[in-house]
Amino acid sequence: MTVAVHGVGTSHFGRQPGRTLTDLAWDAVREALADAGTEDVDAVWVGTVFGAPGVAQRVLHALGITDVPVVTVENACASGTTAFLEAHESVRTGRYRRVLALGLEQMSTAFDGAITPEPTDAEGLSGLAMPALYAMAAHRYLETGAATLEQLAAVSVKNHAVAEHNDRAQYAGRYTVEQVLASRMIADPLTLLQCCPTSDGAAAAVLAPADGSPDEVLVRGLGFRSGSLWDHRSAHVWGYDLVAATAADAFAQAGTGPDDVDVFEVHDAFTVGEVATTEALGIVPPGDGGAAAAAGVTAVGGARPVNPSGGLLSRGHPLGATGLAQVAEVVWQLRGRAGGRQVEGARTGLVETMGGGVSGIDGNGCVVAVLAR
Amino acid sequence: MTAPTTGPGTDPRPQVVGTDDGPAVAGVRCTACGHPSAFPRPRCPACRGPVVPALFGPTGRVWSSTVVRIPVPGRTPPYALAYVDLDDGPRVLAGAEGDAALAMDTPVRLLPADPAGDVRVAVVR
Ligand SMILES: [Zn+2]
């Protein structure tokens, strides 16, 4: 059975400490249900990382969604796409007919700044905040000559500029490479404008069997893995091999490859993350990710547009909501309704989310989805 | 299998011990595939084979490094971190002196067990 996305929706993304998770979820769910032309779902999968116990039912019952199975999943930054993938599987296998996938997170009330490293983890207790993990990937890129500081900064310039066309994004602006590099140092060599912000938000999608309705977007392929061991044998930076392996699974199921994809929404929690991911996905050859960003190859209007939404760097990164916001962006792109950030003629899109926080492996989880009209 | 399943206490970080050759990380090595682990794993995480206690270090090389300049609970920024590949041993996350990231492949040496529990290294000069 082919499963389709029939509706998507999101809240605004940003620091919204004065709004409740129910308010944020309502914005996303109301829009997704209206988009799908329905009021009823048969089950709900919810992705969240820091949500309190029961957060899914606490939010959903307030929206009038009761008496259905509700499953909450936590998979770090891939929590939203994990909910999407499991919602898809439950439709594909016939377990439920119409399923809501919802991602939500309120970070601004939980953290002053970066996410606090997990003290039960070896590297978390050793002071490895997430920016530091990506900073070491960036340092490695610089020292092996695979990218330059200016190329890393070019990702931030690109994603902040295109976000001017996304009124749901937390940040947007016309920065120069020099301004990006001159912003406050977070973890050498990553500066503030190369790091995703602290965000609150929700995003949702309604999935059901494809029925030929004009706005539906088909799910063509999915990949889903946890990381293999990441250790002294690993030549690539953290997460690279996990993304590559998960993408291979998704492409195999879709019967396509990266060259068949017109638009990509990928996990750019930090600039180097987008650089590494464009390489791991096969969008550009290994070592070309930084140069491609600097040359405009991965910009809207370039040959291989990546993160037309502005990405996590600009839209914001409420962990559990991110994956479903990526799905929403690709759905809008494939419907040709992305406004000033539209990738002209996009017919096939890809979503990639990966998350970490567990040391010793290449990532807690990664989801890659190939969507098409 | 009689391999240890828990380390000293519940601290999740690699444990540094003193030896005649200098400080070492007390982990395990797989008797089937030789894979080194910086932790007292119950079996080999690479091949699921049996493991025996093993000591790693004191020398190694920097795989990558950074300096953290944001507040992290219990720590005072800036502080340097490095992934260090111990010679014939595992990759460990270690604290380093100073406020500059260490260059790739810099030779380093484990420092004696730190009262705060971190693995720490110094540059070999
Ligand atoms: Zn083994």
Coordinates of C-alpha atoms and ligand atoms in Angstrom, one line a residue:
Chain A
M1 CA 0.0 0.0 0.0
T2 CA 1.2 3.5 -0.8
V3 CA 0.8 5.9 2.1
A4 CA 0.3 9.6 1.5
V5 CA 0.6 12.8 3.5
H6 CA -2.8 14.4 3.3
G7 CA -2.2 17.4 5.5
V8 CA 0.5 19.2 7.4
G9 CA 0.7 22.1 9.8
T10 CA 3.0 23.9 12.2
S11 CA 3.0 26.5 14.9
H12 CA 5.3 29.5 14.7
F13 CA 8.8 28.5 15.7
G14 CA 10.7 30.6 18.2
R15 CA 11.1 31.4 21.9
Q16 CA 7.5 31.3 23.1
P17 CA 7.7 30.8 26.8
G18 CA 4.3 32.6 27.3
R19 CA 2.4 30.0 25.2
T20 CA 1.5 26.6 26.4
L21 CA 2.3 23.4 24.6
T22 CA -1.4 22.9 24.0
D23 CA -1.5 26.3 22.2
L24 CA 1.5 25.4 20.0
A25 CA 0.1 21.9 19.3
W26 CA -3.3 23.3 18.4
D27 CA -1.8 25.6 15.8
A28 CA -0.1 22.6 14.2
V29 CA -2.9 20.1 14.5
R30 CA -5.7 22.5 13.4
E31 CA -3.8 23.4 10.3
A32 CA -2.9 19.7 9.5
L33 CA -6.4 18.5 10.0
A34 CA -7.9 21.3 7.9
D35 CA -5.3 20.6 5.2
A36 CA -6.3 17.0 5.2
G37 CA -10.0 17.9 5.2
T38 CA -10.8 15.8 8.2
E39 CA -11.6 16.1 11.9
D40 CA -11.0 12.5 12.8
V41 CA -7.9 10.4 13.3
D42 CA -7.6 6.7 14.3
A43 CA -4.3 7.0 16.2
V44 CA -1.7 9.5 17.1
W45 CA 2.1 9.1 17.3
V46 CA 3.8 11.9 19.2
G47 CA 7.5 12.8 19.1
T48 CA 9.1 14.8 22.0
V49 CA 12.3 14.7 23.9
F50 CA 11.9 16.8 27.0
G51 CA 8.1 16.7 27.2
A52 CA 6.8 15.8 30.7
P53 CA 5.2 12.3 31.3
G54 CA 1.8 12.3 29.7
V55 CA 2.4 15.4 27.6
A56 CA 0.9 13.9 24.5
Q57 CA -2.5 13.0 26.1
R58 CA -2.4 16.2 28.1
V59 CA -2.2 18.2 24.9
L60 CA -4.4 16.0 22.7
H61 CA -7.4 15.7 25.0
A62 CA -7.5 19.5 25.2
L63 CA -7.8 19.5 21.4
G64 CA -10.7 17.0 21.5
I65 CA -8.6 14.0 20.4
T66 CA -9.5 11.2 22.8
D67 CA -10.5 7.6 22.7
V68 CA -7.7 6.6 20.3
P69 CA -4.3 5.0 20.7
V70 CA -1.6 7.5 21.5
V71 CA 2.0 6.5 21.4
T72 CA 4.8 8.8 22.5
V73 CA 8.3 8.3 21.1
E74 CA 11.7 9.9 22.1
N75 CA 14.5 9.6 19.6
A76 CA 16.5 12.8 20.2
C77 CA 16.3 15.2 17.3
A78 CA 14.7 12.5 15.1
S79 CA 11.7 12.2 17.5
G80 CA 9.3 13.9 15.1
T81 CA 10.4 12.0 12.1
T82 CA 10.3 8.8 14.1
A83 CA 6.7 9.6 15.0
F84 CA 6.1 10.2 11.2
L85 CA 7.8 6.9 10.3
E86 CA 5.8 4.9 12.8
A87 CA 2.5 6.6 11.8
H88 CA 3.4 5.7 8.2
E89 CA 4.0 2.1 9.1
S90 CA 0.8 1.8 11.0
V91 CA -1.1 3.0 7.9
R92 CA 0.9 0.9 5.5
T93 CA 0.3 -2.3 7.4
G94 CA -3.4 -1.6 7.8
R95 CA -3.3 -1.3 11.5
Y96 CA -5.0 2.2 11.4
R97 CA -6.5 4.1 8.5
R98 CA -5.8 7.7 9.3
V99 CA -3.0 8.6 11.6
L100 CA -1.8 11.9 13.1
A101 CA 1.9 12.4 13.6
L102 CA 2.7 15.3 16.0
G103 CA 6.0 16.7 17.2
L104 CA 6.2 19.2 20.0
E105 CA 8.8 20.7 22.3
Q106 CA 9.1 23.7 24.6
M107 CA 12.8 24.4 25.2
S108 CA 12.8 28.0 26.3
T109 CA 11.3 27.2 29.7
A110 CA 13.6 24.2 30.2
F111 CA 17.1 25.6 29.3
D112 CA 18.8 28.9 29.7
G113 CA 21.1 28.2 26.8
A114 CA 22.4 25.0 25.2
I115 CA 20.8 21.7 26.2
T116 CA 22.4 20.5 29.5
P117 CA 24.7 17.5 28.8
E118 CA 23.2 14.2 30.2
P119 CA 25.1 13.4 33.4
T120 CA 24.5 9.6 33.1
D121 CA 26.4 9.6 29.8
A122 CA 30.2 9.2 29.8
E123 CA 30.8 12.2 27.5
G124 CA 27.9 14.2 28.8
L125 CA 29.4 14.0 32.3
S126 CA 32.7 14.9 30.8
G127 CA 31.3 18.3 29.7
L128 CA 30.5 17.5 26.0
A129 CA 27.6 19.8 25.2
M130 CA 26.2 19.2 21.8
P131 CA 27.8 22.3 20.2
A132 CA 31.2 20.8 21.3
L133 CA 30.5 17.5 19.5
Y134 CA 29.7 19.4 16.3
A135 CA 32.6 21.7 16.9
M136 CA 35.0 18.8 16.9
A137 CA 33.5 17.6 13.6
A138 CA 34.1 21.2 12.3
H139 CA 37.6 21.2 13.6
R140 CA 38.3 17.9 11.8
Y141 CA 36.9 19.3 8.6
L142 CA 39.1 22.3 8.8
E143 CA 42.2 20.4 9.7
T144 CA 41.9 17.8 7.0
G145 CA 41.2 20.5 4.4
A146 CA 37.7 19.3 3.7
A147 CA 36.2 22.7 4.4
T148 CA 37.2 26.3 5.3
L149 CA 35.9 28.5 8.0
E150 CA 34.3 30.7 5.3
Q151 CA 32.6 27.7 3.7
L152 CA 31.1 26.7 7.1
A153 CA 29.9 30.2 7.6
A154 CA 28.4 30.2 4.1
V155 CA 25.8 27.7 5.3
S156 CA 24.6 30.1 8.0
V157 CA 24.5 33.0 5.5
K158 CA 22.4 30.9 3.0
N159 CA 20.0 29.5 5.6
H160 CA 19.4 32.8 7.3
A161 CA 18.8 34.6 4.0
V162 CA 16.2 32.1 2.6
A163 CA 14.4 32.2 6.0
E164 CA 13.4 35.8 5.1
H165 CA 10.7 34.1 3.0
N166 CA 9.5 31.8 5.8
D167 CA 7.3 33.8 8.3
R168 CA 7.2 30.8 10.7
A169 CA 11.0 30.9 11.1
Q170 CA 12.6 32.0 14.4
Y171 CA 15.4 34.0 12.8
A172 CA 16.2 35.4 9.3
G173 CA 18.5 38.0 8.0
R174 CA 21.1 39.0 5.5
Y175 CA 24.4 38.2 7.1
T176 CA 27.9 38.2 5.6
V177 CA 30.4 35.5 6.1
E178 CA 32.4 38.0 8.1
Q179 CA 29.5 38.7 10.4
V180 CA 28.9 35.0 11.0
L181 CA 32.5 34.4 11.9
A182 CA 32.6 37.5 14.1
S183 CA 29.6 36.4 16.2
R184 CA 30.3 35.1 19.7
M185 CA 32.4 31.9 19.8
I186 CA 30.4 29.0 21.2
A187 CA 32.8 26.1 20.8
D188 CA 35.8 26.6 18.6
P189 CA 35.4 27.0 15.6
L190 CA 31.6 27.3 15.8
T191 CA 30.2 30.8 16.4
L192 CA 26.7 31.7 17.6
L193 CA 25.3 32.2 14.1
Q194 CA 26.4 28.6 13.2
C195 CA 24.3 27.1 16.0
C196 CA 20.6 26.5 16.1
P197 CA 18.7 28.5 18.6
T198 CA 16.6 27.5 21.6
S199 CA 13.0 27.1 20.3
D200 CA 9.5 26.2 21.1
G201 CA 7.1 24.8 18.5
A202 CA 4.9 22.0 17.2
A203 CA 4.4 20.4 13.8
A204 CA 2.0 17.8 12.5
A205 CA 1.1 15.6 9.6
V206 CA -1.9 13.5 8.7
L207 CA -1.2 10.2 6.9
A208 CA -3.6 7.8 5.2
P209 CA -3.7 5.5 2.2
A210 CA -3.0 7.3 -1.1
D211 CA -6.3 8.0 -2.7
G212 CA -5.4 10.2 -5.7
S213 CA -6.5 13.5 -4.1
P214 CA -4.8 16.4 -5.8
D215 CA -2.8 17.7 -2.8
E216 CA -1.5 14.4 -1.5
V217 CA 2.2 13.8 -1.3
L218 CA 3.3 10.2 -1.5
V219 CA 5.8 8.5 0.9
R220 CA 8.1 6.7 -1.5
G221 CA 10.9 5.5 0.8
L222 CA 11.9 5.5 4.5
G223 CA 15.1 4.6 6.3
F224 CA 15.5 4.4 10.0
R225 CA 18.5 3.3 12.1
S226 CA 20.3 3.8 15.3
G227 CA 24.0 4.5 15.1
S228 CA 26.7 1.9 14.9
L229 CA 29.7 2.2 17.2
W230 CA 31.6 5.4 16.7
D231 CA 35.2 4.9 17.9
H232 CA 38.9 4.8 16.9
R233 CA 38.0 2.9 13.7
S234 CA 35.7 5.7 12.5
A235 CA 37.3 7.8 9.8
H236 CA 34.2 10.1 9.3
V237 CA 32.9 12.7 11.7
W238 CA 30.2 11.8 14.1
G239 CA 26.9 11.0 12.4
Y240 CA 28.2 10.8 8.9
D241 CA 28.1 7.0 8.4
L242 CA 24.7 6.8 10.1
V243 CA 23.2 9.3 7.7
A244 CA 24.7 7.6 4.7
A245 CA 23.5 4.2 5.8
T246 CA 20.0 5.4 6.6
A247 CA 19.7 7.3 3.3
A248 CA 20.8 4.1 1.4
D249 CA 17.9 2.3 3.0
A250 CA 15.4 5.0 2.0
F251 CA 16.7 5.3 -1.5
A252 CA 16.6 1.6 -2.0
Q253 CA 13.0 1.5 -0.8
A254 CA 12.1 4.5 -3.1
G255 CA 14.0 3.1 -6.0
T256 CA 15.7 6.4 -6.4
G257 CA 19.0 8.1 -5.6
P258 CA 20.1 11.5 -4.5
D259 CA 20.2 12.8 -8.1
D260 CA 16.5 12.2 -8.4
V261 CA 15.7 14.5 -5.5
D262 CA 14.8 18.1 -6.2
V263 CA 14.7 19.6 -2.7
F264 CA 16.2 18.5 0.6
E265 CA 15.4 19.4 4.3
V266 CA 18.3 18.2 6.4
H267 CA 19.5 18.3 10.0
D268 CA 21.6 21.5 10.2
A269 CA 21.6 22.0 13.9
F270 CA 25.1 23.4 13.3
T271 CA 26.7 24.6 10.0
V272 CA 29.0 21.6 9.8
G273 CA 26.1 19.3 10.2
E274 CA 24.6 20.5 6.9
V275 CA 28.0 20.3 5.2
A276 CA 28.6 16.7 6.4
T277 CA 25.0 15.7 5.6
T278 CA 25.0 17.0 2.0
E279 CA 28.1 14.7 1.5
A280 CA 26.6 11.7 3.4
L281 CA 23.4 11.9 1.5
G282 CA 25.3 11.9 -1.8
I283 CA 24.1 15.4 -2.8
V284 CA 27.7 16.4 -3.4
P285 CA 30.9 14.3 -3.4
P286 CA 32.7 13.8 -0.1
G287 CA 34.7 16.9 0.8
D288 CA 32.6 19.2 -1.4
G289 CA 29.9 20.1 1.1
G290 CA 31.5 23.4 2.2
A291 CA 32.4 24.5 -1.3
A292 CA 28.9 23.7 -2.6
A293 CA 27.4 25.9 0.1
A294 CA 29.8 28.8 -0.6
A295 CA 29.2 28.5 -4.4
G296 CA 25.4 28.6 -4.0
V297 CA 24.9 25.0 -5.2
T298 CA 22.8 24.2 -2.2
A299 CA 20.8 27.5 -2.2
V300 CA 17.3 27.9 -3.5
G301 CA 18.0 28.6 -7.2
G302 CA 21.1 26.4 -7.1
A303 CA 21.4 23.0 -8.6
R304 CA 20.8 21.1 -5.3
P305 CA 18.6 23.2 -3.0
V306 CA 19.1 22.2 0.7
N307 CA 17.0 23.7 3.5
P308 CA 14.7 26.1 1.7
S309 CA 12.9 26.6 5.0
G310 CA 16.0 28.1 6.5
G311 CA 16.8 24.9 8.3
L312 CA 17.2 24.3 12.0
L313 CA 19.7 27.2 12.0
S314 CA 16.9 29.7 11.1
R315 CA 13.5 28.1 11.5
G316 CA 14.6 27.0 15.0
H317 CA 15.0 23.6 16.6
P318 CA 12.3 22.5 19.0
L319 CA 13.7 19.0 19.1
G320 CA 10.5 16.9 18.8
A321 CA 8.8 19.3 16.4
T322 CA 11.7 19.6 13.9
G323 CA 11.2 16.4 11.9
L324 CA 7.6 17.1 11.2
A325 CA 8.4 20.8 10.3
Q326 CA 10.8 19.4 7.8
V327 CA 8.1 17.1 6.4
A328 CA 5.7 20.1 6.2
E329 CA 8.2 22.1 4.3
V330 CA 8.8 19.4 1.8
V331 CA 5.1 18.9 1.4
W332 CA 4.6 22.6 0.7
Q333 CA 7.5 22.6 -1.7
L334 CA 6.1 19.6 -3.7
R335 CA 2.7 21.3 -3.9
G336 CA 4.4 24.4 -5.3
R337 CA 3.1 26.6 -2.4
A338 CA 6.3 27.6 -0.7
G339 CA 6.2 31.3 -1.8
G340 CA 9.4 33.2 -2.1
R341 CA 11.5 30.1 -1.1
Q342 CA 9.9 27.8 -3.7
V343 CA 12.2 25.4 -5.5
E344 CA 10.7 25.6 -9.0
G345 CA 9.3 22.4 -10.3
A346 CA 10.1 20.3 -7.3
R347 CA 8.6 16.8 -7.7
T348 CA 10.6 14.7 -5.2
G349 CA 11.9 15.8 -1.8
L350 CA 13.9 14.3 1.0
V351 CA 13.8 14.8 4.8
E352 CA 16.7 13.8 7.0
T353 CA 16.8 14.1 10.7
M354 CA 19.4 12.7 13.1
G355 CA 19.9 13.0 16.7
G356 CA 22.5 12.3 19.4
G357 CA 23.4 12.5 23.0
V358 CA 24.5 8.9 23.6
S359 CA 28.3 8.7 23.4
G360 CA 30.0 5.7 21.8
I361 CA 27.6 5.4 18.8
D362 CA 27.2 7.4 15.6
G363 CA 23.9 8.9 16.7
N364 CA 20.9 7.9 18.7
G365 CA 18.8 7.6 15.6
C366 CA 18.4 8.8 12.0
V367 CA 15.3 9.0 9.8
V368 CA 15.3 9.6 6.1
A369 CA 12.1 10.0 4.1
V370 CA 11.7 10.3 0.3
L371 CA 8.5 12.1 -0.6
A372 CA 7.1 12.7 -4.1
R373 CA 4.0 14.0 -6.0
Chain B
M1 CA 31.8 -15.4 30.8
T2 CA 33.4 -13.9 33.8
A3 CA 34.0 -10.4 32.5
P4 CA 33.3 -7.5 34.8
T5 CA 29.9 -5.9 34.2
T6 CA 30.3 -2.8 36.3
G7 CA 33.1 -0.4 36.9
P8 CA 34.2 1.2 40.1
G9 CA 31.1 3.0 41.4
T10 CA 28.6 4.4 39.0
D11 CA 30.6 7.1 37.3
P12 CA 30.0 6.6 33.5
R13 CA 33.3 8.1 32.5
P14 CA 36.4 6.0 31.7
Q15 CA 38.4 5.2 34.8
V16 CA 42.1 6.2 34.9
V17 CA 44.4 4.1 37.1
G18 CA 48.1 4.3 37.9
T19 CA 50.5 1.7 36.5
D20 CA 54.2 1.3 36.3
D21 CA 54.1 2.7 32.8
G22 CA 52.1 5.7 33.9
P23 CA 48.4 6.5 33.9
A24 CA 46.1 4.2 32.0
V25 CA 42.4 3.8 31.1
A26 CA 41.0 0.7 32.6
G27 CA 38.7 -1.0 30.1
V28 CA 38.4 -4.3 28.3
R29 CA 39.7 -5.9 25.1
C30 CA 37.9 -8.5 23.1
T31 CA 39.6 -11.9 23.0
A32 CA 37.9 -12.7 19.7
C33 CA 38.4 -9.6 17.6
G34 CA 40.8 -7.5 19.7
H35 CA 38.4 -4.5 19.8
P36 CA 39.4 -2.2 22.7
S37 CA 36.8 -0.5 24.9
A38 CA 37.4 2.3 27.4
F39 CA 34.7 0.9 29.7
P40 CA 34.1 -2.4 31.6
R41 CA 31.7 -3.8 29.0
P42 CA 30.1 -7.2 29.7
R43 CA 30.9 -8.3 26.1
C44 CA 32.5 -6.9 23.0
P45 CA 30.3 -4.2 21.6
A46 CA 31.8 -4.8 18.1
C47 CA 31.5 -8.6 17.8
R48 CA 29.8 -9.7 21.0
G49 CA 32.8 -11.8 21.8
P50 CA 34.2 -12.3 25.3
V51 CA 36.3 -9.6 26.9
V52 CA 39.1 -9.4 29.4
P53 CA 40.2 -6.4 31.5
A54 CA 42.8 -4.3 29.7
L55 CA 44.7 -1.1 30.2
F56 CA 45.1 1.6 27.5
G57 CA 47.5 4.5 27.3
P58 CA 49.3 6.5 28.5
T59 CA 50.1 7.9 25.0
G60 CA 47.8 8.7 22.1
R61 CA 47.0 11.3 19.4
V62 CA 44.3 13.9 19.1
W63 CA 41.5 13.0 16.6
S64 CA 39.8 16.4 17.0
S65 CA 39.5 19.1 19.7
T66 CA 37.5 22.1 20.7
V67 CA 37.2 24.7 23.4
V68 CA 33.8 25.1 25.1
R69 CA 32.9 28.7 25.7
I70 CA 29.4 28.4 27.0
P71 CA 28.2 27.7 30.5
V72 CA 27.8 24.0 31.3
P73 CA 26.6 22.9 34.7
G74 CA 29.5 22.2 37.1
R75 CA 32.1 23.6 34.7
T76 CA 33.8 27.0 34.2
P77 CA 34.3 28.0 30.6
P78 CA 36.4 28.1 28.6
Y79 CA 37.6 24.5 28.8
A80 CA 39.3 22.4 26.1
L81 CA 38.1 18.9 25.1
A82 CA 39.7 16.5 22.7
Y83 CA 38.9 13.1 21.2
V84 CA 42.1 11.1 21.8
D85 CA 42.9 7.8 20.1
L86 CA 45.0 6.0 22.7
D87 CA 47.8 4.0 21.1
D88 CA 46.4 0.6 20.1
G89 CA 43.4 1.5 22.2
P90 CA 40.0 3.2 22.2
R91 CA 39.0 6.8 21.4
V92 CA 38.3 8.6 24.6
L93 CA 37.0 12.1 25.3
A94 CA 39.5 14.0 27.4
G95 CA 40.0 17.4 29.0
A96 CA 43.0 19.3 28.0
E97 CA 45.0 22.3 29.3
G98 CA 44.6 25.8 28.0
D99 CA 42.1 27.6 25.9
A100 CA 43.1 26.6 22.4
A101 CA 41.9 23.6 20.5
L102 CA 44.6 21.0 19.9
A103 CA 45.7 20.3 16.4
M104 CA 44.8 17.0 14.8
D105 CA 47.4 14.3 15.5
T106 CA 49.0 16.1 18.4
P107 CA 50.8 13.5 20.6
V108 CA 49.3 13.6 24.1
R109 CA 49.7 11.6 27.3
L110 CA 47.2 10.7 29.9
L111 CA 47.4 12.6 33.2
P112 CA 47.0 10.8 36.5
A113 CA 43.4 10.3 37.7
D114 CA 41.7 13.6 38.2
P115 CA 39.9 14.1 41.5
A116 CA 36.9 15.5 39.5
G117 CA 36.7 12.2 37.6
D118 CA 37.5 13.5 34.1
V119 CA 40.0 11.8 31.7
R120 CA 42.7 14.4 31.1
V121 CA 45.6 14.6 28.8
A122 CA 48.7 16.9 28.4
V123 CA 50.5 17.6 25.1
V124 CA 53.8 15.6 24.8
R125 CA 56.5 18.1 24.1
Ligands
ZN1 ZN 35.1 -8.4 19.5

